[in-house]
XYZ file of C-alpha atoms in Angstrom:
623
model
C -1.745 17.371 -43.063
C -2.166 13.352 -42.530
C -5.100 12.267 -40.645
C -2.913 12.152 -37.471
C -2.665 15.857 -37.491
C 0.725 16.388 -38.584
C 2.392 17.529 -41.554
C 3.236 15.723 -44.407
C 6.176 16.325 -46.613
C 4.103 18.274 -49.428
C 2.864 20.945 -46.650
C 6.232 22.065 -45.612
C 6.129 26.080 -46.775
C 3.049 27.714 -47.623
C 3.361 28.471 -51.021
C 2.373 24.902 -51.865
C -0.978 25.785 -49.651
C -1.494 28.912 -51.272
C -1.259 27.345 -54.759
C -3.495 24.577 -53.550
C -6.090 27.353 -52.007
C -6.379 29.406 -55.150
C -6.994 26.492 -58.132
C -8.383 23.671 -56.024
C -10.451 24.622 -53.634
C -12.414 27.156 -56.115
C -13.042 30.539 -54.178
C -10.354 33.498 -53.107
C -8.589 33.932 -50.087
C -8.093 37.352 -48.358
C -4.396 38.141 -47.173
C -6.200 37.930 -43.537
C -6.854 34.436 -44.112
C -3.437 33.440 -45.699
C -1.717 34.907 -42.814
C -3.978 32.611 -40.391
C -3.039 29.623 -42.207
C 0.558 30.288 -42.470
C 0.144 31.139 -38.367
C -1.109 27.566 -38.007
C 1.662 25.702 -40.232
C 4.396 27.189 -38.739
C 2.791 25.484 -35.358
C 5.735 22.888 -34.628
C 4.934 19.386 -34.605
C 5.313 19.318 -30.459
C 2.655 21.260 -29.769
C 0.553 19.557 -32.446
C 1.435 16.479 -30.155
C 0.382 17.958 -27.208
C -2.886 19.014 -28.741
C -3.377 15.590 -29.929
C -2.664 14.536 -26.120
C -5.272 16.957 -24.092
C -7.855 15.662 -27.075
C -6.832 11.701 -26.517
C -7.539 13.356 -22.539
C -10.522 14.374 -22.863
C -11.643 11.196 -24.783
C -11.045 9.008 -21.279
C -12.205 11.199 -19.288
C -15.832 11.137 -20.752
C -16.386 7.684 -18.800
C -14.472 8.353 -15.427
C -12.739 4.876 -14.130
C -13.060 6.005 -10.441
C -17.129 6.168 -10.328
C -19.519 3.288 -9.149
C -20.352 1.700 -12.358
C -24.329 1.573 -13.203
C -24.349 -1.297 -14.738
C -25.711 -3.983 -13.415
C -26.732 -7.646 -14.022
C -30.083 -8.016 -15.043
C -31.724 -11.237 -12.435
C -35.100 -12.849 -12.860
C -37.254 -10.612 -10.535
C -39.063 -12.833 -7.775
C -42.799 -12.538 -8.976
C -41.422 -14.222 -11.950
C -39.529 -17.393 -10.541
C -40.655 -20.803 -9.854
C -41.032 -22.114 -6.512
C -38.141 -24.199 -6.740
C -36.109 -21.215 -8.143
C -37.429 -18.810 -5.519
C -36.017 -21.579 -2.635
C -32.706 -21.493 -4.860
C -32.366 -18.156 -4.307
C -32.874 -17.564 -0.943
C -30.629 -20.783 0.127
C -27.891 -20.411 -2.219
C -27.651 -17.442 -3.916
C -28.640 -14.818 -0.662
C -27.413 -17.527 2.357
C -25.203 -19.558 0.782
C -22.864 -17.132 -1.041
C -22.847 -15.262 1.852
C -21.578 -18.243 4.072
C -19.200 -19.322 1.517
C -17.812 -15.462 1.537
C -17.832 -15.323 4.677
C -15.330 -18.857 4.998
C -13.124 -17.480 2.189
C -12.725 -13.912 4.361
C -11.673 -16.008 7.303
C -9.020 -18.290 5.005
C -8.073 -14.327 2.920
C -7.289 -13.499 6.978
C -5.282 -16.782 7.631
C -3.315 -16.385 4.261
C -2.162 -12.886 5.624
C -1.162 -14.792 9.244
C 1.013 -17.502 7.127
C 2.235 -15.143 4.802
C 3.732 -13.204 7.633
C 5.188 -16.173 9.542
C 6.805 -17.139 6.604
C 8.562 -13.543 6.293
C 9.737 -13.719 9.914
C 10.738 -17.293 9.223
C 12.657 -15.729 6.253
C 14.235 -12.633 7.204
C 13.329 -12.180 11.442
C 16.577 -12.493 12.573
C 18.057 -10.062 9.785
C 14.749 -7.574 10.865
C 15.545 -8.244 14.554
C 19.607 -7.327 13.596
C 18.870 -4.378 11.626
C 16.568 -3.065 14.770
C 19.980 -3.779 16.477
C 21.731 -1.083 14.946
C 21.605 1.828 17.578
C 24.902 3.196 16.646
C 23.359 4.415 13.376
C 19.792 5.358 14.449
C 20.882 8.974 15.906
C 20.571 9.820 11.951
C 16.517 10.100 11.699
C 17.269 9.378 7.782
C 18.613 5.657 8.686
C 15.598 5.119 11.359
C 13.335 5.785 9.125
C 14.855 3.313 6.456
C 15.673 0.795 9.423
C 12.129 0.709 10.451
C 10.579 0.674 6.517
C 13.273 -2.163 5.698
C 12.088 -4.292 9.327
C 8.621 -3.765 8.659
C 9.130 -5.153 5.172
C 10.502 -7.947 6.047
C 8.241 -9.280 9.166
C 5.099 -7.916 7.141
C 3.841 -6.779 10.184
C 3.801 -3.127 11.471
C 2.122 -4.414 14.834
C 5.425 -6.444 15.255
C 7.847 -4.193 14.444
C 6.520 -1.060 16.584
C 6.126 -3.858 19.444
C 9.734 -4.167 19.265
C 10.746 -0.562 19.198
C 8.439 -0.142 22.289
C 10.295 -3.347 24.032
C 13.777 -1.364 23.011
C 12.713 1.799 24.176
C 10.941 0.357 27.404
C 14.698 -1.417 27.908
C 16.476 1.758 27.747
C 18.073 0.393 23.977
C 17.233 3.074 22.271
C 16.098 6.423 22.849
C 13.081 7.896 22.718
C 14.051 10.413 19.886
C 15.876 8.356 18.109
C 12.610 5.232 18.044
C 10.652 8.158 16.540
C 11.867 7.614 12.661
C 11.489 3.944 13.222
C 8.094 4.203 13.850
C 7.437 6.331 10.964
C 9.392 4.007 8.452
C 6.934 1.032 10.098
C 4.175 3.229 9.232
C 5.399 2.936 5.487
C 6.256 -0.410 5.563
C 2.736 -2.407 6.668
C 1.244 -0.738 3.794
C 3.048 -3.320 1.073
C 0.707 -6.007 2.606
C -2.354 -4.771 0.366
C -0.170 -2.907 -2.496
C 0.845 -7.118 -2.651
C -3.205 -8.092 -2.261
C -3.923 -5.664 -5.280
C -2.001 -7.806 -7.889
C -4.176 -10.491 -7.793
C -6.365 -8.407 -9.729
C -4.259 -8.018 -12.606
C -6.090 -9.737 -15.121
C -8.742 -7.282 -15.371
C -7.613 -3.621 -16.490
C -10.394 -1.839 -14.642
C -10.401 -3.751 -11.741
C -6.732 -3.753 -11.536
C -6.329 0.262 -11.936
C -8.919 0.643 -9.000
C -7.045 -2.052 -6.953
C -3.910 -0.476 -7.379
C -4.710 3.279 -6.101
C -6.635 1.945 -3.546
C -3.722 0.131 -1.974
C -1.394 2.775 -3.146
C -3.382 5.346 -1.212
C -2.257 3.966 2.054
C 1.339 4.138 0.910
C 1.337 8.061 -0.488
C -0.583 9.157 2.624
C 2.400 7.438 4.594
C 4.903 8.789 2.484
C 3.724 12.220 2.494
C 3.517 12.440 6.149
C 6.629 11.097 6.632
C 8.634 13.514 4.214
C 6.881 16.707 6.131
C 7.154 15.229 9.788
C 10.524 13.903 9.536
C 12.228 17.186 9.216
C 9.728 18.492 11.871
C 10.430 16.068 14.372
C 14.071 16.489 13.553
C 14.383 20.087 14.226
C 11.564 20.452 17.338
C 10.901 17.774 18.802
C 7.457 18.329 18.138
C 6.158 14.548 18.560
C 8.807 14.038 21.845
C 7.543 17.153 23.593
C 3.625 16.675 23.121
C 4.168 13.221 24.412
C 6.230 13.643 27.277
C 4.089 16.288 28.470
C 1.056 13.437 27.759
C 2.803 10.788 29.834
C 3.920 13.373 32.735
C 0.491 14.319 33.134
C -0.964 10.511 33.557
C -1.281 8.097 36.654
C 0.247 4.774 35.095
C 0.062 1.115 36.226
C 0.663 -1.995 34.289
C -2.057 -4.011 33.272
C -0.492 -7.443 31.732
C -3.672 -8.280 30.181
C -3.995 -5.142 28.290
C -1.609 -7.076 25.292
C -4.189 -9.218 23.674
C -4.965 -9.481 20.106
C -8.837 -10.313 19.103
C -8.584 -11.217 15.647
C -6.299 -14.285 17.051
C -8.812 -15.662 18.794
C -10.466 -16.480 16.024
C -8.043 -17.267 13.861
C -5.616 -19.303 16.372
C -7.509 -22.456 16.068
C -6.617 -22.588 12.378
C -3.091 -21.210 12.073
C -1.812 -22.922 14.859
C -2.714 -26.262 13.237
C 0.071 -25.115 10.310
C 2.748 -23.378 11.622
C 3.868 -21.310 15.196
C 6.435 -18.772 15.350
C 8.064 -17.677 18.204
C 8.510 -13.679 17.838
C 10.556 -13.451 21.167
C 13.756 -14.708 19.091
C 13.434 -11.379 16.901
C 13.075 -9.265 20.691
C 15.915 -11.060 21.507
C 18.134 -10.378 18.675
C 17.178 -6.779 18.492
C 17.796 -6.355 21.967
C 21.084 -7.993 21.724
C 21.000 -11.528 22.899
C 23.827 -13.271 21.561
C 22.035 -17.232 21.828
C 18.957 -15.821 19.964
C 20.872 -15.570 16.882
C 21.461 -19.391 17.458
C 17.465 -19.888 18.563
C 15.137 -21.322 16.161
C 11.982 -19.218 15.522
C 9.881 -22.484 15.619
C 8.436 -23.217 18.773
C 8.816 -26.672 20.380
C 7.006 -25.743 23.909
C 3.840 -24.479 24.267
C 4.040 -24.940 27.824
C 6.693 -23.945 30.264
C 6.677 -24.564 34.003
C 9.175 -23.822 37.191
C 9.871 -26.910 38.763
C 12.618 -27.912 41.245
C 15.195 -29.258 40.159
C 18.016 -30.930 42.452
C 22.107 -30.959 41.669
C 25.329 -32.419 43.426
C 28.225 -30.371 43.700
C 30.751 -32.864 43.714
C 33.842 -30.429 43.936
C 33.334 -30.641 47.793
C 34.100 -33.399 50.068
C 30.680 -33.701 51.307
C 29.162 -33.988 47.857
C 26.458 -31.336 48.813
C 23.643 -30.967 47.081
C 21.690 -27.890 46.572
C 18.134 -26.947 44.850
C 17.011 -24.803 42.492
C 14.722 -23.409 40.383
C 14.559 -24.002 36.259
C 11.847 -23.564 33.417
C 11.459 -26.943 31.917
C 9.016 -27.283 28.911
C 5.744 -29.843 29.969
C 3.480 -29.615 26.810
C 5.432 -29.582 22.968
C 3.278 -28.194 20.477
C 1.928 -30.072 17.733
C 1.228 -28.922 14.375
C 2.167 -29.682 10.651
C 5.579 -27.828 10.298
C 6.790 -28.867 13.987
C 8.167 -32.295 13.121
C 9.788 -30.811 9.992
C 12.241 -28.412 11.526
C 14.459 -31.027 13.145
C 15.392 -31.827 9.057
C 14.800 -28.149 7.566
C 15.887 -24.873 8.587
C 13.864 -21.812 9.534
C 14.366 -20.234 5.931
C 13.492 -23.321 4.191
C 10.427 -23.867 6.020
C 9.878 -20.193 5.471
C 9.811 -20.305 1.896
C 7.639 -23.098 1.685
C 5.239 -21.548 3.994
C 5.657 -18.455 1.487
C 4.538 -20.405 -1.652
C 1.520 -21.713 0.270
C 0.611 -18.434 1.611
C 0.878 -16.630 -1.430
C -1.205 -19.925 -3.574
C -3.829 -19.758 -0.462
C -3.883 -15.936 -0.714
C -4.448 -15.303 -4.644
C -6.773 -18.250 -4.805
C -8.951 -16.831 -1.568
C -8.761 -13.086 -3.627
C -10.100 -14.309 -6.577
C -13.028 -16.813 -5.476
C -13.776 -13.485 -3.401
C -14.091 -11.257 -6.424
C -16.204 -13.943 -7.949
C -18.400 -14.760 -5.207
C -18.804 -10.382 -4.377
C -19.518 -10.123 -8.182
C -22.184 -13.056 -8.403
C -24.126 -11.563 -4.926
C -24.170 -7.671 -6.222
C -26.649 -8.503 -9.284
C -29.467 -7.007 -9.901
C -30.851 -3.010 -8.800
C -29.366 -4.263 -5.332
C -25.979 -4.062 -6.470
C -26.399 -0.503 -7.207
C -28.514 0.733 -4.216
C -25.761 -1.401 -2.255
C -22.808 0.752 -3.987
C -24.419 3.893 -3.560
C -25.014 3.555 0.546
C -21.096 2.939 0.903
C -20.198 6.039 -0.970
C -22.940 8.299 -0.257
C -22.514 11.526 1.946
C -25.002 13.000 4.018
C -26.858 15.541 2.748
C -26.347 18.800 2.370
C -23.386 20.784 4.300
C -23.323 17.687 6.294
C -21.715 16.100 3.309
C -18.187 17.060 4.363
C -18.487 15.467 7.382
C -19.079 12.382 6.053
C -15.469 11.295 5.817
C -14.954 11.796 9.264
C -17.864 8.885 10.194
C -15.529 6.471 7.778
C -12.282 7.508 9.377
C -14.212 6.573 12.596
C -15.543 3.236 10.843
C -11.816 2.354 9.996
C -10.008 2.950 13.296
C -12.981 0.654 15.386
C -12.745 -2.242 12.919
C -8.878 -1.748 12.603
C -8.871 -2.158 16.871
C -11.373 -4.918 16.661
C -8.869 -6.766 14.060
C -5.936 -5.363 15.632
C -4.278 -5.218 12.144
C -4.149 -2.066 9.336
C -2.909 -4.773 6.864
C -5.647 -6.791 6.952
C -8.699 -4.589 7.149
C -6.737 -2.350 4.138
C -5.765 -5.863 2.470
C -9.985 -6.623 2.691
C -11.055 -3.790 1.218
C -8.786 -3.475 -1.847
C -10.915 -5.982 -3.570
C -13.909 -3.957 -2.940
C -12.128 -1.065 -4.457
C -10.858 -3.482 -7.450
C -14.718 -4.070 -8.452
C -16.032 -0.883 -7.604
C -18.038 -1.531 -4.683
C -16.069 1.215 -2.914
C -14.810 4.451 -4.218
C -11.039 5.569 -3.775
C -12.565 9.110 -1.954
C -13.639 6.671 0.222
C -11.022 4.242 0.527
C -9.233 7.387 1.707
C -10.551 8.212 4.743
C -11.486 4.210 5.838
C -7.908 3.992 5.244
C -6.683 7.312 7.754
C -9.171 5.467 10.098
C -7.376 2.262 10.042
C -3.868 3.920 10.912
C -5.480 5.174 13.805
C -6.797 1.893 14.574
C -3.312 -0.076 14.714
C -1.746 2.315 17.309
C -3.577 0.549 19.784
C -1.480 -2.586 19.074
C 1.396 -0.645 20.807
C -0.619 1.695 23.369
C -1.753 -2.189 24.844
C 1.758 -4.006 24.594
C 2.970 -0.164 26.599
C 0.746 -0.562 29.199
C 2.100 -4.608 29.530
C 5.218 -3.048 30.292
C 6.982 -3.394 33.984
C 6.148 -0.427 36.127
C 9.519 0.827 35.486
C 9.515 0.516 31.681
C 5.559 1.743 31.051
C 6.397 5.307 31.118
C 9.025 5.265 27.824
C 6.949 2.248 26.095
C 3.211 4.682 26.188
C 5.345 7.991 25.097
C 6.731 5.948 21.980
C 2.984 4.411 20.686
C 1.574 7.862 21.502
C 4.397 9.318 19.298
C 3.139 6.465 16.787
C -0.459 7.542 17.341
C -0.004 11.729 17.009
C 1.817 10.905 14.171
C -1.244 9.730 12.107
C -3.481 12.039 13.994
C -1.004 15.033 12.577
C -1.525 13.285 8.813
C -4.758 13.620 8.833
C -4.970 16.951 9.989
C -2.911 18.218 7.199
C -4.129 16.269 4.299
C -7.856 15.475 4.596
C -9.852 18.105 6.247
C -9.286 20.321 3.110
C -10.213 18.978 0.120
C -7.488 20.136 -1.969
C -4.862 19.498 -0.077
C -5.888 15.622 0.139
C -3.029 14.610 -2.343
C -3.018 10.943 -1.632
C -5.671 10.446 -3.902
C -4.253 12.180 -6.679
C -1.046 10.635 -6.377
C -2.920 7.197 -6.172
C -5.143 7.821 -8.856
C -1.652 8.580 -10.995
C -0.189 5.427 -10.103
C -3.583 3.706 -10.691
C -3.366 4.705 -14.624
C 0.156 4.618 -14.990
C -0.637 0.192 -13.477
C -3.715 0.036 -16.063
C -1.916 1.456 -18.975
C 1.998 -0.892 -18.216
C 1.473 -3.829 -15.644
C 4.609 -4.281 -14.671
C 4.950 -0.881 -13.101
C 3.463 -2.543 -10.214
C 6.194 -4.951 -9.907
C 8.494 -1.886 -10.748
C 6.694 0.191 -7.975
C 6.562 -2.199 -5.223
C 10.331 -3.525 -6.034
C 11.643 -0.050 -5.862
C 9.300 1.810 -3.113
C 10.103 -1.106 -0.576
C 13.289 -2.649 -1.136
C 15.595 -0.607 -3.176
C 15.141 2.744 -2.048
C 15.224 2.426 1.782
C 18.488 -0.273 1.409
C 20.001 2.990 -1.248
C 18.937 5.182 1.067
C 19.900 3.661 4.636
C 23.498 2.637 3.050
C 23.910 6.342 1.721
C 23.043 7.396 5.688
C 24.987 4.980 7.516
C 28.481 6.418 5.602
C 27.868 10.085 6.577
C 25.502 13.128 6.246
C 27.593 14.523 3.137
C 27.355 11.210 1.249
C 23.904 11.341 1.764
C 22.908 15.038 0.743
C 24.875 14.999 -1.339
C 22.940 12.343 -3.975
C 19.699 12.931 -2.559
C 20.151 17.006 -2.646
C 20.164 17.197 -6.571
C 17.774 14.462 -6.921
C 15.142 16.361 -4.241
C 15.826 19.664 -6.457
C 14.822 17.525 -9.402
C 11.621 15.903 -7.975
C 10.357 19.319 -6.810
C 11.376 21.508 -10.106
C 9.673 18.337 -12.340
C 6.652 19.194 -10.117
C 6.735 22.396 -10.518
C 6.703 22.447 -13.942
C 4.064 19.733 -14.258
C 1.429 21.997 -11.984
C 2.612 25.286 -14.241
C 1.918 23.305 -17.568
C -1.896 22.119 -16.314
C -2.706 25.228 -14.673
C -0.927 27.904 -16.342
C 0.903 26.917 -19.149
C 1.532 30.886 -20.533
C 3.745 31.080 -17.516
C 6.487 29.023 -19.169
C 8.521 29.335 -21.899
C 7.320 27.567 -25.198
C 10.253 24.792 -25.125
C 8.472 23.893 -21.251
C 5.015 23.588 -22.312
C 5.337 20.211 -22.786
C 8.330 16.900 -22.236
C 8.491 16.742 -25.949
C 12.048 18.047 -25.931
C 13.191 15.654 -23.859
C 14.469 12.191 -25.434
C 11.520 9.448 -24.981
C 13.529 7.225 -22.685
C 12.967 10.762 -20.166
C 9.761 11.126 -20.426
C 7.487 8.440 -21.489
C 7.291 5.010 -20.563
C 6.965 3.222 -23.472
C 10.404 2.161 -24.070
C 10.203 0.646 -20.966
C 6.856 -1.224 -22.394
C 8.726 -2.331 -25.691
C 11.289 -3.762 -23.844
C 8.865 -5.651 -21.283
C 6.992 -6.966 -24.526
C 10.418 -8.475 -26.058
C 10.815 -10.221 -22.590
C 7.426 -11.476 -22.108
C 6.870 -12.571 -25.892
C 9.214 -15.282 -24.722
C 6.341 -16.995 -23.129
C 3.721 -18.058 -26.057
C 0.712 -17.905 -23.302
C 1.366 -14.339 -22.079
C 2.760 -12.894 -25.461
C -1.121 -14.005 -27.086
C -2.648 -12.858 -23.917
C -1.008 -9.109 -24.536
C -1.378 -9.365 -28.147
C -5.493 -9.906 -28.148
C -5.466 -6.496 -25.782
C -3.673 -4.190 -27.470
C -5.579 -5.645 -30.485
C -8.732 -5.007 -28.384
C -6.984 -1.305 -26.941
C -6.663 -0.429 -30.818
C -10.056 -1.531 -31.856
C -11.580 0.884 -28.939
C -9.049 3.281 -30.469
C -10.297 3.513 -33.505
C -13.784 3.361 -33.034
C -13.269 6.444 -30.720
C -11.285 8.217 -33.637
C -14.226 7.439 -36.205
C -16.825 8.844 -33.708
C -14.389 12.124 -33.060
């Protein structure tokens, strides 16, 4: 047996052994103990494998990647530091970091404003025309899709639900059938921090933390979606809770009720760049046929009713005749204005993109720097341990509850999931926040954006209000329903396992996330949607096997963990399976071969597996 733990060609039978046993090793063996060892050789190499897998287990599991790390940075303590050095430290490195985080928060926030301008700029009109597609949407399968496909592409849930209530309110769509499409928005906001998390990539750690932090948002989505879909589909659960809501309220419209806070503070700033006018993608979702010919850059940023005087010179008497006409009295002036009489909205898009996504990774990293260079010191620690501590005793369990509170008011203050869940994925990257946490901020922060539609409901016309509030209260019941399956008990709060999955699966092949994200967002939905909009059969008929597949692979994954005796030997493990099937490593190798074309990255990925072997080793030697 080689050092690996499997056999070698001379240790075949067990003569050879016995042989070896009796002149070699220089004392007898009872029949008892030659039966043992012949017991053990005829183990097959698999389930030498798999014992070789729960060992390599239990090796990374003696330092768990998901705790607070406590180590810190060791800092000159005060008593010690000259005067100058004590002034040093309380204007720069207490006052002055902060300030400077502070400004790079507020640019991470405007990043997230261009970045979606530039998707609406991109691929509005197409969102606005797939919204438009109300033949198709009495399949809940294609609503869903529709919505996760328009929320994609506007990167902006708060958008996209503000259109399904303007549809609804216009009598577009029905109620019933907006219901998917708000789920499917649901999904699709939470690519805006899965996107955020790659900018940690250069750091394995960091980048595994990152990654099931964002991801969390998604499964917890995903999850809800795949048991309230079928729900909704066969009771009406959603549609009957909030009618009965609605019927039971006094409503009046309140046209000030639509405002958005964050803006305020970040108008001043994003207006100077670029202004979008989302009424083009209302338009073309409600049908307009000359917003399809609209730009989505705005040239007014005033409009007034003035009088406006013609001659109607087809009658003798040349009357003339008033009326009334919106003409524009203030154009808007900012940097991209003057280039959209040469460049169309998707070229000016995709600039906007680049710039977005350069001021976004740029703003992510100086933030991980700057959050890194202020948590020194014991501090750092006692700071880490007040976000993630739980009160104590029973009261621990209620602790989540006070974060899912935390997230929905600072979600309403910013009016935006994506950005408070795009803000603290860094946090999660570096440890400063734990993914049990992330969890339940991140439950609070779905809450939170409902209000975006609730207020744009109650903007409504008097006639319209009643159909806009049932649709965001179907959009807020649906989180509410979420969380009441899959947090208040503990095991049932699967997010975080299927995050913390994802997480390794990032840390151990790093273009998964590329993979994931590519796949999850864009592939599936369009596979999915096109399968739905031929016909029901087409549809169950390719996702009916694969669904049987997903389920029996889980099945057997939970049986071989928990109760592995339950199975026959062949299912113990994946071993029997070819390695394309169940590993991803093949995958990996071919990645390598593609990236070894560029000298920079090939001798970046060559020092870490150099440095992932040398921490192998030295593991083996102290095993």
């Amino acid at each position: 047996m080689d050092s690996n733990g499997s056999l070698t060609g001379n240790e075949t039978s067990s003569q050879p052994y016995k042989e070896k046993g009796a002149t070699n090793l220089g004392f007898s063996t009872s029949n008892a103990d030659i039966a043992m060892t012949e017991k053990q050789l005829e183990m097959d190499a698999e389930k030498q494998n798999e014992a070789k897998v729960e060992i390599e287990g239990l090796k990374e599991t003696e330092e768990d990647p998901w705790k607070i790390s406590n180590i810190y940075i060791e800092v000159t303590p005060w008593n010690e530091l000259s005067a100058c050095g004590k002034f040093k430290r309380v204007t720069w490195d207490y006052f002055g970091k902060l300030v400077v985080l502070v400004g790079l928060l507020y640019l991470f926030i405007c990043s997230l404003d261009f970045l979606g301008n530039a998707f609406k700029l991109i691929g509005g009109k197409a969102a606005g025309d797939i919204f438009k597609q109300s033949d198709v949407l009495s399949n809940p399968v294609a609503g869903l899709m529709i919505g996760i496909l328009a929320t994609v592409l506007l990167q902006s849930s708060s958008t996209s639900t503000s259109i399904v209530v303007s549809m609804v309110a216009s009598k577009i769509v029905p109620i019933r059938n907006a219901i998917p499409m708000i789920m499917g928005a649901n999904i699709g906001t939470s690519i805006t921090n899965t996107l955020v998390s790659l900018a940690q990539m250069s750091n394995k750690g960091d980048f595994r933390r990152a990654f099931a932090g964002a991801t969390v948002h998604d499964m917890f989505n995903w999850i809800t979606v795949l048991v309230l879909l079928p729900v909704e589909a066969f009771s009406g659960y959603l549609f009957h809770l909030t009618e009965n809501i609605v019927d039971s309220m006094t409503l009046t419209t309140n046209e000030g009720a639509d405002r958005e806070f964050l803006k305020v503070l970040t108008n001043p700033f994003t207006k100077l760049i670029i202004q979008v006018d989302s009424k083009v993608i209302e338009g073309v979702a409600n049908g307009d046929i000359d917003a399809m010919n609209k730009s989505m850059i705005k040239h007014c940023c005033k409009k007034g009713i003035v009088d406006v005087t013609y001659v109607n010179t087809s009658t003798p008497e040349n009357r003339t005749y008033v009326t009334k006409e919106s003409i524009c009295q203030e154009k808007c002036k900012y940097l991209f204005e003057g280039a959209a009489n040469t460049l169309s909205d998707g070229e000016i898009g995709a600039i906007l993109l680049v710039i977005s996504l350069v001021l976004l990774c740029t703003c992510l990293v100086l933030i991980v720097k700057t959050l890194n260079s202020l948590l020194q010191g014991k501090v750092s620690l006692i700071i880490k341990k007040f976000v993630n501590a739980d009160f104590p005793g029973f009261m621990g369990y209620f602790t989540g509850y006070l974060a899912i509170l935390i997230g929905t008011g600072l979600t309403i203050l910013v009016q935006s999931s994506s950005v408070f869940t795009s803000a603290l994925t860094p946090l999660v990257g570096i440890g400063v926040i734990e993914l049990d946490r992330m969890y339940p901020l991140t439950l609070g922060s779905n809450i939170g954006t409902t209000t975006t539609s609730i207020l744009a409901a109650f903007a409504q016309s008097s006639s319209d209000i009643r159909l806009a509030l049932q649709i965001a209260l179907c959009h807020l019941f649906f989180n509410i329903t979420g969380i009441v399956l899959f947090y208040p008990i503990p095991q049932l709060r699967f997010p975080i396992r299927l995050a913390k999955f994802l997480g390794n699966q990032t840390a151990k092949y790093r273009w998964f996330a590329i993979v994931y994200l590519i796949l999850v967002f864009f592939l599936f939905p369009a596979a999915v949607f096109a399968l739905s909009v031929v016909n029901w059969i087409a549809m169950v008929a390719v996702l009916g096997p694969i669904t049987l597949l997903v389920i029996a692979i889980a099945v057997i994954n939970v049986l071989q963990n928990k109760a592995p005796k339950a199975l026959p030997m062949v299912f113990r493990n994946w071993y029997f399976l070819p390695e394309p099937l169940r590993s991803l490593k093949p995958m990996d190798r071919l990645m390598q071969k593609i990236v070894s074309c560029c000298p920079c990255c090939a001798n970046k990925d060559a020092t870490e597996e150099n440095d992932e072997q040398t921490g192998e080793s030295n593991s083996n030697t102290k095993l």
